[in-house]
XYZ file of C-alpha atoms in Angstrom:
679
model
C 0.030 -0.008 0.054
C 1.177 3.557 -0.703
C 2.160 5.780 2.205
C 0.086 8.656 0.709
C -3.093 6.627 0.296
C -5.907 7.356 2.773
C -6.828 3.678 3.078
C -3.228 2.773 4.043
C -3.552 5.306 6.910
C -6.799 3.986 8.435
C -9.219 6.369 6.804
C -12.208 5.916 4.547
C -13.853 8.458 2.279
C -17.637 8.908 2.351
C -20.030 11.173 0.490
C -23.346 12.813 1.346
C -25.679 13.873 -1.513
C -28.547 16.330 -1.731
C -29.992 15.553 -5.161
C -32.484 17.508 -7.147
C -35.746 15.484 -7.400
C -39.312 15.405 -8.874
C -42.242 14.722 -6.720
C -43.540 11.160 -7.255
C -41.162 10.452 -10.236
C -38.903 7.530 -9.331
C -37.373 7.309 -12.866
C -36.215 11.034 -12.745
C -34.985 10.616 -9.091
C -33.045 7.503 -10.094
C -31.259 9.413 -12.840
C -30.288 12.222 -10.402
C -29.196 9.702 -7.836
C -26.920 7.891 -10.392
C -25.363 11.130 -11.436
C -24.322 12.001 -7.917
C -23.340 8.373 -7.127
C -20.986 8.265 -10.041
C -19.389 11.571 -9.012
C -18.854 10.108 -5.495
C -17.277 7.049 -6.970
C -14.924 9.111 -9.139
C -14.073 11.107 -6.093
C -12.819 7.944 -4.337
C -15.757 7.621 -1.992
C -16.433 4.167 -0.502
C -20.097 5.067 0.376
C -22.555 7.752 -0.671
C -25.599 8.640 1.479
C -28.889 9.977 -0.068
C -32.006 11.493 1.664
C -35.010 9.773 3.079
C -37.472 8.422 0.522
C -35.291 9.988 -2.123
C -36.466 7.674 -4.917
C -40.177 8.559 -4.470
C -39.904 11.920 -2.756
C -40.890 12.420 0.925
C -43.815 14.812 0.970
C -46.241 12.840 -1.304
C -48.677 11.873 1.392
C -51.272 9.347 0.236
C -49.594 8.781 -3.034
C -47.444 6.466 -1.012
C -50.458 4.115 -1.038
C -50.570 3.957 -4.799
C -49.387 0.667 -6.431
C -48.158 2.480 -9.513
C -45.730 4.622 -7.519
C -44.593 1.637 -5.293
C -43.930 -0.445 -8.432
C -41.990 2.370 -10.031
C -39.807 2.631 -6.830
C -39.003 -1.128 -7.105
C -38.148 -0.820 -10.663
C -35.825 2.073 -9.887
C -34.176 0.039 -7.198
C -33.568 -2.796 -9.622
C -32.067 -0.474 -12.148
C -29.902 1.133 -9.508
C -28.587 -2.334 -8.382
C -27.563 -3.055 -12.017
C -25.837 0.247 -12.341
C -23.810 -0.295 -9.225
C -22.170 -3.391 -10.683
C -19.441 -1.175 -12.188
C -19.030 1.080 -9.240
C -17.023 0.642 -6.089
C -19.072 3.035 -3.990
C -21.878 1.753 -1.783
C -25.184 3.550 -2.354
C -27.542 4.132 0.522
C -30.883 5.390 -0.763
C -34.355 5.963 0.766
C -37.397 4.056 -0.566
C -40.847 3.035 0.521
C -41.123 -0.843 0.542
C -44.186 -3.075 0.945
C -43.449 -6.010 3.310
C -46.024 -8.449 4.654
C -48.972 -6.228 3.988
C -47.436 -3.155 5.446
C -45.506 -0.196 4.075
C -42.108 0.650 5.516
C -39.914 3.763 5.128
C -36.598 2.188 4.312
C -32.848 2.823 3.868
C -31.544 0.470 1.163
C -27.822 -0.195 0.736
C -26.543 -1.436 -2.581
C -23.043 -2.385 -3.722
C -21.679 -3.989 -6.950
C -25.160 -5.214 -8.022
C -25.987 -6.654 -4.609
C -28.671 -5.239 -2.392
C -26.898 -5.539 1.038
C -29.847 -4.717 3.331
C -33.078 -2.787 3.771
C -33.494 -1.090 7.210
C -36.952 0.345 8.144
C -37.391 3.545 10.098
C -37.976 2.927 13.768
C -39.620 6.102 15.005
C -42.436 7.576 12.941
C -43.321 11.204 13.879
C -47.011 11.898 14.264
C -47.097 15.439 15.575
C -47.353 18.982 14.172
C -46.643 18.771 10.438
C -45.772 15.037 10.553
C -48.204 12.213 10.283
C -46.102 9.256 9.015
C -48.186 6.654 10.852
C -50.949 7.336 8.337
C -48.825 5.637 5.673
C -46.036 3.685 7.433
C -45.479 0.982 10.069
C -42.548 1.111 12.541
C -39.573 -1.082 11.805
C -39.873 -2.348 15.385
C -42.977 -4.171 14.241
C -41.441 -5.853 11.187
C -41.600 -9.588 11.430
C -39.629 -10.648 8.377
C -35.863 -11.119 8.672
C -35.471 -11.257 4.848
C -37.430 -9.931 2.002
C -37.494 -10.573 -1.779
C -36.348 -7.421 -3.486
C -35.578 -7.065 -7.180
C -34.964 -10.831 -7.457
C -32.661 -10.974 -4.440
C -33.085 -12.256 -0.914
C -32.251 -9.214 1.176
C -31.729 -8.920 5.002
C -34.445 -6.700 6.446
C -34.927 -5.144 9.828
C -33.578 -2.700 12.343
C -30.935 -4.976 13.698
C -28.524 -4.920 10.811
C -24.926 -3.709 10.613
C -22.885 -3.562 7.386
C -19.236 -4.658 7.905
C -16.514 -4.226 5.358
C -14.291 -7.339 5.275
C -11.352 -5.506 3.796
C -11.466 -2.141 5.636
C -10.501 -2.520 9.328
C -13.078 -1.044 11.732
C -15.575 0.062 9.027
C -19.013 -0.990 10.336
C -22.017 0.953 9.090
C -25.526 1.520 10.686
C -28.439 3.049 8.987
C -31.265 5.057 10.590
C -33.826 7.551 9.278
C -34.610 11.116 10.181
C -36.688 11.115 13.327
C -34.623 8.269 14.814
C -31.888 10.703 15.845
C -34.341 13.148 17.360
C -35.374 10.598 19.994
C -33.922 10.303 23.549
C -32.092 7.058 22.659
C -31.481 6.836 18.842
C -31.143 3.329 17.428
C -27.635 4.246 16.308
C -26.655 4.459 19.988
C -26.948 0.738 20.365
C -25.285 0.196 16.925
C -22.311 2.248 18.071
C -22.022 0.192 21.276
C -22.081 -2.922 19.066
C -19.133 -1.673 17.029
C -20.638 0.605 14.345
C -18.225 3.424 13.502
C -20.068 5.019 10.691
C -23.632 6.083 11.529
C -25.937 7.151 8.593
C -29.024 9.218 8.747
C -31.263 9.477 5.653
C -33.486 12.486 6.400
C -36.222 14.546 4.790
C -36.561 17.151 7.530
C -38.372 20.104 6.294
C -36.697 23.433 7.192
C -37.990 26.047 9.592
C -36.180 29.039 11.069
C -33.452 27.967 13.387
C -33.808 24.254 12.567
C -30.432 23.961 10.842
C -28.697 24.925 14.086
C -30.611 22.295 16.049
C -29.689 19.605 13.404
C -26.068 20.506 13.806
C -26.401 20.235 17.566
C -27.928 16.809 17.341
C -25.296 15.452 14.902
C -22.374 16.961 16.780
C -23.500 15.707 20.201
C -24.575 12.241 18.928
C -21.345 11.682 17.051
C -19.422 12.715 20.163
C -21.362 10.548 22.522
C -21.052 7.548 20.220
C -17.420 8.247 19.321
C -18.411 7.727 15.730
C -18.765 9.397 12.345
C -22.304 10.683 11.763
C -23.443 11.432 8.197
C -26.717 13.295 7.539
C -28.426 14.056 4.364
C -31.776 15.970 4.121
C -34.182 16.561 1.277
C -33.685 19.627 -0.820
C -34.648 21.181 -4.152
C -37.501 19.587 -5.910
C -39.386 18.272 -2.840
C -43.068 19.329 -2.632
C -43.590 22.764 -1.176
C -47.368 22.381 -0.831
C -47.160 22.990 2.891
C -43.416 22.729 3.682
C -39.949 23.832 2.498
C -36.660 22.121 2.204
C -33.043 23.184 2.443
C -31.028 20.135 1.436
C -28.756 20.184 4.403
C -26.001 17.510 4.307
C -23.156 17.225 6.836
C -20.645 14.896 8.104
C -19.368 14.872 11.802
C -16.670 12.772 13.358
C -16.659 12.581 17.146
C -18.137 15.996 17.557
C -16.155 17.718 14.838
C -17.691 18.968 11.668
C -15.832 17.627 8.659
C -17.955 18.777 5.664
C -21.231 20.555 4.996
C -23.247 21.189 1.870
C -24.681 24.535 0.850
C -28.266 24.888 1.948
C -31.120 26.070 -0.400
C -28.971 25.392 -3.340
C -30.533 25.227 -6.808
C -28.054 22.738 -7.952
C -27.496 19.133 -6.567
C -24.928 19.025 -3.743
C -22.192 16.530 -3.029
C -19.840 16.583 -0.169
C -16.831 14.364 0.666
C -14.998 13.612 3.838
C -12.332 11.224 4.999
C -13.330 9.518 8.233
C -10.476 8.497 10.554
C -11.575 5.015 11.650
C -8.339 4.314 13.617
C -8.887 7.541 15.540
C -12.434 6.516 16.514
C -11.427 2.999 17.632
C -8.404 4.272 19.660
C -10.665 6.788 21.400
C -13.182 4.080 22.239
C -10.382 1.945 23.673
C -9.112 4.899 25.724
C -12.554 6.042 27.010
C -13.171 2.882 29.126
C -16.765 4.031 29.972
C -17.740 3.534 26.305
C -17.081 -0.216 26.834
C -18.778 -0.125 30.279
C -21.942 1.210 28.606
C -21.823 -1.553 26.038
C -21.665 -4.066 28.855
C -24.692 -2.524 30.575
C -26.760 -2.671 27.396
C -25.579 -6.023 26.142
C -29.181 -7.305 25.821
C -29.763 -4.591 23.109
C -26.679 -5.271 21.044
C -27.753 -8.385 19.063
C -27.178 -7.185 15.588
C -26.955 -9.229 12.396
C -23.818 -8.442 10.411
C -23.993 -8.231 6.646
C -20.424 -8.459 5.173
C -19.201 -6.908 1.934
C -15.799 -6.206 0.328
C -15.009 -2.667 -0.853
C -11.758 -3.434 -2.605
C -10.745 0.359 -2.694
C -7.881 1.835 -4.551
C -5.009 1.351 -2.048
C -2.145 2.603 -4.268
C -3.082 6.101 -5.644
C -2.645 9.388 -3.828
C -6.344 10.290 -3.337
C -5.584 13.466 -1.501
C -7.096 14.086 1.945
C -10.726 15.209 2.229
C -10.508 16.685 5.788
C -8.745 19.700 7.196
C -5.652 19.071 9.324
C -4.718 22.067 11.491
C -0.992 23.006 11.420
C -1.222 23.780 15.074
C -3.528 21.192 16.746
C -3.268 23.065 20.080
C -4.072 26.496 18.411
C -7.299 26.899 16.358
C -7.018 28.868 13.109
C -10.389 30.571 13.688
C -9.971 33.898 15.431
C -13.115 33.606 17.622
C -12.270 30.104 18.737
C -8.626 31.113 19.480
C -9.888 33.982 21.542
C -12.092 31.731 23.585
C -9.322 29.102 23.997
C -6.861 31.716 25.188
C -9.414 33.028 27.751
C -10.001 29.541 29.073
C -6.278 28.558 29.234
C -5.272 31.770 30.903
C -7.831 31.428 33.519
C -7.201 27.621 34.016
C -3.563 28.491 34.763
C -4.634 31.385 37.083
C -7.246 29.382 38.964
C -4.779 26.626 39.431
C -2.208 28.875 41.005
C -4.878 30.646 43.065
C -6.093 27.437 44.739
C -2.553 26.381 45.469
C -1.764 29.667 47.231
C -5.061 29.504 49.156
C -4.545 25.880 50.297
C -0.987 26.497 51.511
C -1.869 29.861 53.139
C 1.139 31.378 51.329
C 0.944 34.866 49.853
C 4.181 35.123 47.913
C 5.817 33.413 44.919
C 9.350 33.321 43.635
C 9.850 33.184 39.910
C 12.846 33.388 37.615
C 12.355 35.765 34.675
C 14.672 35.230 31.685
C 13.033 37.499 29.128
C 11.879 34.443 27.253
C 8.415 33.087 26.361
C 7.831 30.709 29.234
C 8.725 32.878 32.092
C 6.734 35.758 30.574
C 3.605 33.645 30.525
C 4.118 32.441 34.019
C 4.684 35.928 35.248
C 1.565 37.379 33.746
C -0.478 34.511 35.107
C 1.045 35.313 38.560
C 0.062 38.953 38.172
C -3.497 38.132 37.250
C -3.715 35.622 40.103
C -2.486 38.066 42.730
C -4.915 40.775 41.428
C -7.717 38.326 41.759
C -6.715 37.429 45.341
C -6.402 41.090 46.250
C -2.657 40.633 46.972
C -0.036 43.136 46.075
C 2.016 42.469 42.999
C 5.159 43.259 45.060
C 4.538 39.818 46.717
C 5.558 38.334 43.322
C 9.314 38.097 43.905
C 10.754 38.085 40.407
C 14.450 37.581 39.776
C 16.419 37.766 36.651
C 19.534 35.488 36.942
C 22.093 36.282 34.242
C 25.084 33.964 33.779
C 27.786 33.310 31.149
C 25.519 33.436 28.005
C 22.690 35.780 28.962
C 22.175 38.308 26.138
C 21.555 41.958 26.715
C 18.269 41.912 24.845
C 16.747 39.174 26.948
C 17.947 40.717 30.228
C 16.612 44.099 29.252
C 13.251 42.539 28.291
C 13.119 40.757 31.622
C 13.666 44.003 33.513
C 11.173 45.941 31.323
C 8.511 43.364 31.929
C 9.031 43.106 35.669
C 8.796 46.962 35.974
C 5.836 47.226 33.765
C 3.938 44.713 35.778
C 4.941 46.262 39.080
C 6.193 43.126 40.713
C 9.073 42.695 43.143
C 12.132 42.727 40.891
C 15.770 41.994 41.554
C 18.829 40.750 39.772
C 21.251 38.156 41.053
C 24.346 37.587 38.911
C 24.826 33.802 38.874
C 28.249 33.882 37.154
C 30.276 33.681 40.476
C 28.255 30.839 41.781
C 28.445 28.840 38.593
C 32.137 29.585 38.164
C 32.840 28.352 41.745
C 30.945 25.114 41.070
C 32.874 24.561 37.882
C 36.034 25.047 39.837
C 34.922 22.672 42.569
C 34.153 19.868 40.098
C 37.314 20.338 38.152
C 35.578 21.445 34.862
C 37.971 22.496 32.006
C 36.209 25.814 31.723
C 37.437 26.724 35.147
C 40.935 26.429 33.756
C 40.153 28.790 30.803
C 39.301 26.107 28.223
C 36.272 26.881 26.012
C 34.405 23.643 26.889
C 30.642 24.189 26.777
C 29.331 20.713 27.398
C 26.129 19.577 29.137
C 27.874 19.936 32.448
C 28.658 23.595 31.729
C 24.978 24.097 30.818
C 23.417 22.301 33.679
C 25.592 23.962 36.224
C 23.867 27.167 35.250
C 20.387 25.723 35.196
C 20.914 23.984 38.473
C 22.402 27.122 40.139
C 19.367 29.196 39.201
C 16.881 26.745 40.401
C 18.739 26.203 43.692
C 18.837 29.971 44.459
C 15.076 30.239 43.671
C 14.278 27.513 46.198
C 16.431 29.037 48.872
C 14.801 32.467 48.198
C 11.416 30.800 48.662
C 12.603 29.393 51.973
C 13.699 32.788 53.037
C 10.573 34.590 52.035
C 8.048 31.892 52.889
C 7.091 31.630 49.211
C 6.372 29.089 46.508
C 8.663 28.624 43.534
C 6.686 28.956 40.323
C 7.810 26.712 37.521
C 7.907 28.031 33.924
C 8.854 25.082 31.782
C 6.178 24.207 29.188
C 4.619 21.029 27.722
C 6.773 20.959 24.601
C 10.049 21.046 26.572
C 8.740 18.314 28.875
C 7.905 16.099 25.906
C 11.324 16.437 24.435
C 13.175 16.279 27.765
C 14.447 19.700 27.149
C 14.860 20.613 30.723
C 17.413 19.996 33.513
C 16.300 17.269 35.857
C 15.884 17.644 39.636
C 17.663 20.804 40.765
C 17.037 22.485 37.372
C 14.233 24.071 35.430
C 12.333 20.768 35.539
C 11.490 21.345 39.308
C 9.333 23.861 41.155
C 6.628 23.961 43.808
C 3.852 24.538 41.220
C 4.124 24.944 37.389
C 1.280 26.707 35.609
C 2.904 26.152 32.188
C 3.461 22.280 32.425
C 0.333 21.528 30.264
C 0.701 24.388 27.810
C 2.712 23.703 24.463
C 5.126 26.252 23.124
C 2.950 27.025 20.148
C 0.064 27.987 22.399
C 2.131 29.990 24.878
C 3.062 32.352 22.049
C -0.634 33.014 21.364
C -1.513 33.413 25.049
C 1.181 36.069 25.420
C -0.078 37.857 22.278
C -3.662 37.622 23.469
C -2.773 39.222 26.786
C -0.629 41.895 25.028
C -3.358 42.835 22.610
C -5.935 43.091 25.358
C -3.967 45.901 27.019
C -4.909 44.659 30.478
C -1.499 45.219 31.979
C -0.876 48.575 30.263
C 0.937 49.754 27.128
C 4.483 49.201 28.314
C 3.744 45.636 29.370
C 2.127 44.956 26.029
C 5.031 46.482 24.179
C 7.630 44.344 25.937
C 5.466 41.204 25.516
C 5.496 41.725 21.726
C 9.239 42.288 21.802
C 9.664 38.989 23.633
C 7.562 37.231 21.054
C 9.908 38.388 18.316
C 12.994 37.054 20.189
C 14.705 33.868 19.034
C 14.076 31.027 21.350
C 17.273 30.005 23.111
C 18.270 28.448 26.494
C 21.222 31.012 26.501
C 23.666 28.550 28.138
C 26.570 28.788 25.811
C 28.330 32.068 25.089
C 27.618 33.468 21.650
C 29.392 35.892 19.432
C 28.783 39.459 20.537
C 25.280 39.695 21.879
C 23.806 36.971 19.698
C 22.979 33.643 21.354
C 25.149 30.616 20.245
C 22.176 28.258 20.704
C 18.965 28.212 18.947
C 16.729 25.699 20.580
C 14.986 24.553 17.394
C 18.337 23.631 15.888
C 18.639 20.939 18.523
C 15.144 19.620 19.110
C 13.421 20.761 15.855
C 10.771 23.325 15.102
C 8.272 23.454 17.907
C 5.520 23.675 15.341
C 6.382 20.161 14.056
C 7.107 18.772 17.504
C 3.871 20.004 18.992
C 2.146 18.361 16.041
C 3.978 15.187 16.746
C 3.146 15.278 20.387
C -0.533 15.870 19.897
C -1.171 13.021 17.624
C 1.125 10.658 19.463
C -0.357 11.152 22.957
C -3.897 12.177 22.127
C -4.698 9.521 19.611
C -1.848 7.031 19.857
C -0.978 7.236 16.046
C 1.880 5.355 14.690
C 4.708 7.599 13.396
C 3.974 6.905 9.665
C 0.412 8.209 10.156
C 1.626 11.266 12.072
C 3.892 12.053 9.181
C 1.146 11.491 6.701
C -1.072 14.072 8.469
C 1.954 16.390 9.073
C 2.764 16.405 5.303
C -0.889 17.407 4.508
C -0.773 20.111 7.072
C 2.731 21.558 6.393
C 3.809 20.745 2.822
C 2.284 23.930 1.307
C 2.438 27.247 3.198
C -0.200 28.593 0.874
C -2.900 26.092 1.557
C -5.100 25.904 4.577
C -5.845 28.353 7.374
C -3.244 29.785 9.628
C -3.904 31.136 13.149
C -4.282 34.901 13.274
C -1.240 37.131 13.842
C 1.282 34.648 12.358
C 3.816 36.806 10.694
C 4.304 36.224 6.925
C 8.016 35.239 7.330
C 6.863 32.544 9.861
C 4.313 30.937 7.495
C 6.696 28.272 6.354
C 6.449 24.856 4.746
C 8.144 21.623 5.638
C 8.786 18.815 3.182
C 8.510 15.130 4.057
C 12.187 14.603 4.586
C 12.280 17.371 7.084
C 9.130 16.101 8.763
C 10.617 12.664 8.984
C 13.915 13.872 10.335
C 12.373 15.833 13.280
C 9.794 13.049 13.900
C 12.686 10.674 14.409
C 14.138 13.050 16.971
C 10.809 13.285 18.709
C 10.427 9.490 18.952
C 13.834 8.906 20.450
C 13.567 11.749 22.930
C 9.968 11.147 23.795
C 9.891 7.333 24.150
C 13.399 6.457 25.126
C 15.367 9.163 26.879
C 13.093 11.602 28.788
C 10.222 9.731 30.478
C 12.053 9.748 33.834
C 11.620 13.498 33.928
C 7.933 13.271 33.277
C 7.525 10.736 36.007
C 8.619 13.267 38.571
C 6.958 16.517 37.355
C 5.580 19.053 39.894
C 1.888 19.828 40.224
C 0.219 21.995 37.769
C -3.237 22.237 36.070
C -4.219 20.334 32.945
C -5.037 22.942 30.301
C -5.915 21.197 27.008
C -7.109 17.902 25.667
C -4.076 15.719 25.061
C -2.074 18.328 26.929
C -0.881 16.740 29.999
C 2.165 14.545 30.539
C 1.894 14.273 34.278
C 1.828 10.699 35.601
C -1.209 11.854 37.614
C -2.914 13.053 34.375
C -2.941 11.949 30.731
C 0.368 10.025 30.443
C 1.827 7.090 32.350
C 4.810 5.254 30.930
C 7.849 3.341 32.114
C 11.131 5.206 32.102
C 13.086 2.336 30.711
C 10.990 1.620 27.583
C 12.491 1.039 24.065
C 11.499 3.164 21.078
C 12.089 0.167 18.639
C 8.480 -0.338 17.500
C 8.074 3.319 16.783
C 11.397 3.563 14.990
C 10.635 0.536 12.840
C 7.438 2.205 11.741
C 9.204 5.530 11.210
C 11.663 3.838 8.859
C 8.672 3.086 6.550
C 8.136 6.741 5.900
C 9.569 7.496 2.446
C 12.542 9.883 2.172
């Protein structure tokens, strides 16, 4: 299978159609259905969903009790079955069917000439503008398990699941319109029985505000069921004798909208989306209460399974019919980003507030470097102390320059401390660090330019040690500043180093989000113009640990030269820990997100020169670094992290939170899969 093929990566493409139709004209409706079905097939879709009673039209009232119409529907189904022989796409259409002297509103699935199943509607609305019980019987009352349809023996009933034998985890359930509006939709039980793709053939006349309610239903139901939910409603051509129709079609996956058709369109609509089956299954495994619910409802999960083989194209690059955010921790939508920043900022602040209240301590000690992380921690502290009614002078902020501290970062540290009105002091760490280097016999103490890990960690350790002793002296808490990205990569000094603190508000916040949090606070102006100005200057500063002397006032170290671009590493972290994806799939998604800077949405306020692209070799290179550092060399640091609040989904590496792992694991399985990524 090809690396770039969606089916090789655990995805499946589906389509939703909103065709043009004619009232009570099955031959015309068949032709329109076939046109859209062929388009879906050409687009690589494995399945295409059509609206409720799409072959006959929905709003035809007592015409449903006319044999001429019902015969024409059967004839249309027979012709549709024949036409599907040359198509790989499963067609799911709506049709009225006579069974054992009753009429049922059915979803009919057809594939390669075979009618896979007919599933009758369970819940028939008989209120307000609906009176379906006048024509139809509920599928719950159906006695037949099989029916004769177009010369085939076809499974019939509400207890049917369609299972693909050659697409892992693709199991399909069909329900119709009102079924999803009930307190317990039939698809709830289907999902508990293993269905990952839930289909709703709908007519659903439109009224003011109803579209938003449909969205709410599909979003919440797909989230509760940890499933994909596809919905297709009747549109142009339906009878407007008493009602109107908007042709709303949409595809959700576990609460996320993947695709939506234009409403009130004069032309037929077809939408495509790629469903991540692996992602759904892994989430079900992780969320143990999903399985508990299945156990509690075991008596309702006796479904018959109808198997079929899709035989999709597994070699071609079919593209990717879903959006992949470059920054999974940072939404590209301005309104969503604003809300996220508000929540993250307040989660951090409320976490610190509770710790101060519970310890009855009214001071914190914090090291301020003039970099991103200490800036974010300091403004969180300022907000927290304001909320507690404590003077900001109780925030004991220290800038701690040593051998490689640049003038720019030290100046920014001072500007920020003064602008926020916190207690501000400077302690030169150079003498203490030099003495330790002398004591341990380091070559630098003898004048040799040796800048090894010992040289670096002597500085990091000395700073942390003095912060803890200052906390002892002033009866204060040491605030940690290290972020989630650094913790994932082990880019911190263990123990008496920046790894340790009394409480770390940044431990669950990735580097890519911290930048936006600082910008959000700066743009709000809540701390004054000078504070905002220095925050923006800090955002423009190259990320560096400043532990090795540079040339002039320029840092010798650029963090991203060692650990890789934080944009890529945060991407790798999110999909590795949140969904458990294998490295090759992470690279596949990363390539779609990052290979073309001109495609897709960027978060607001990303400067033009930072809107970069990464090719697959670059993505592979830094993913390899991530795998080794994350799985093999740095877990011992994460097993001993200080307390701090969880901020985002998939955003905690605390052993008391989202991530528990042995410190002596091998990265071999991940590296073997990583080697499969093409160069």
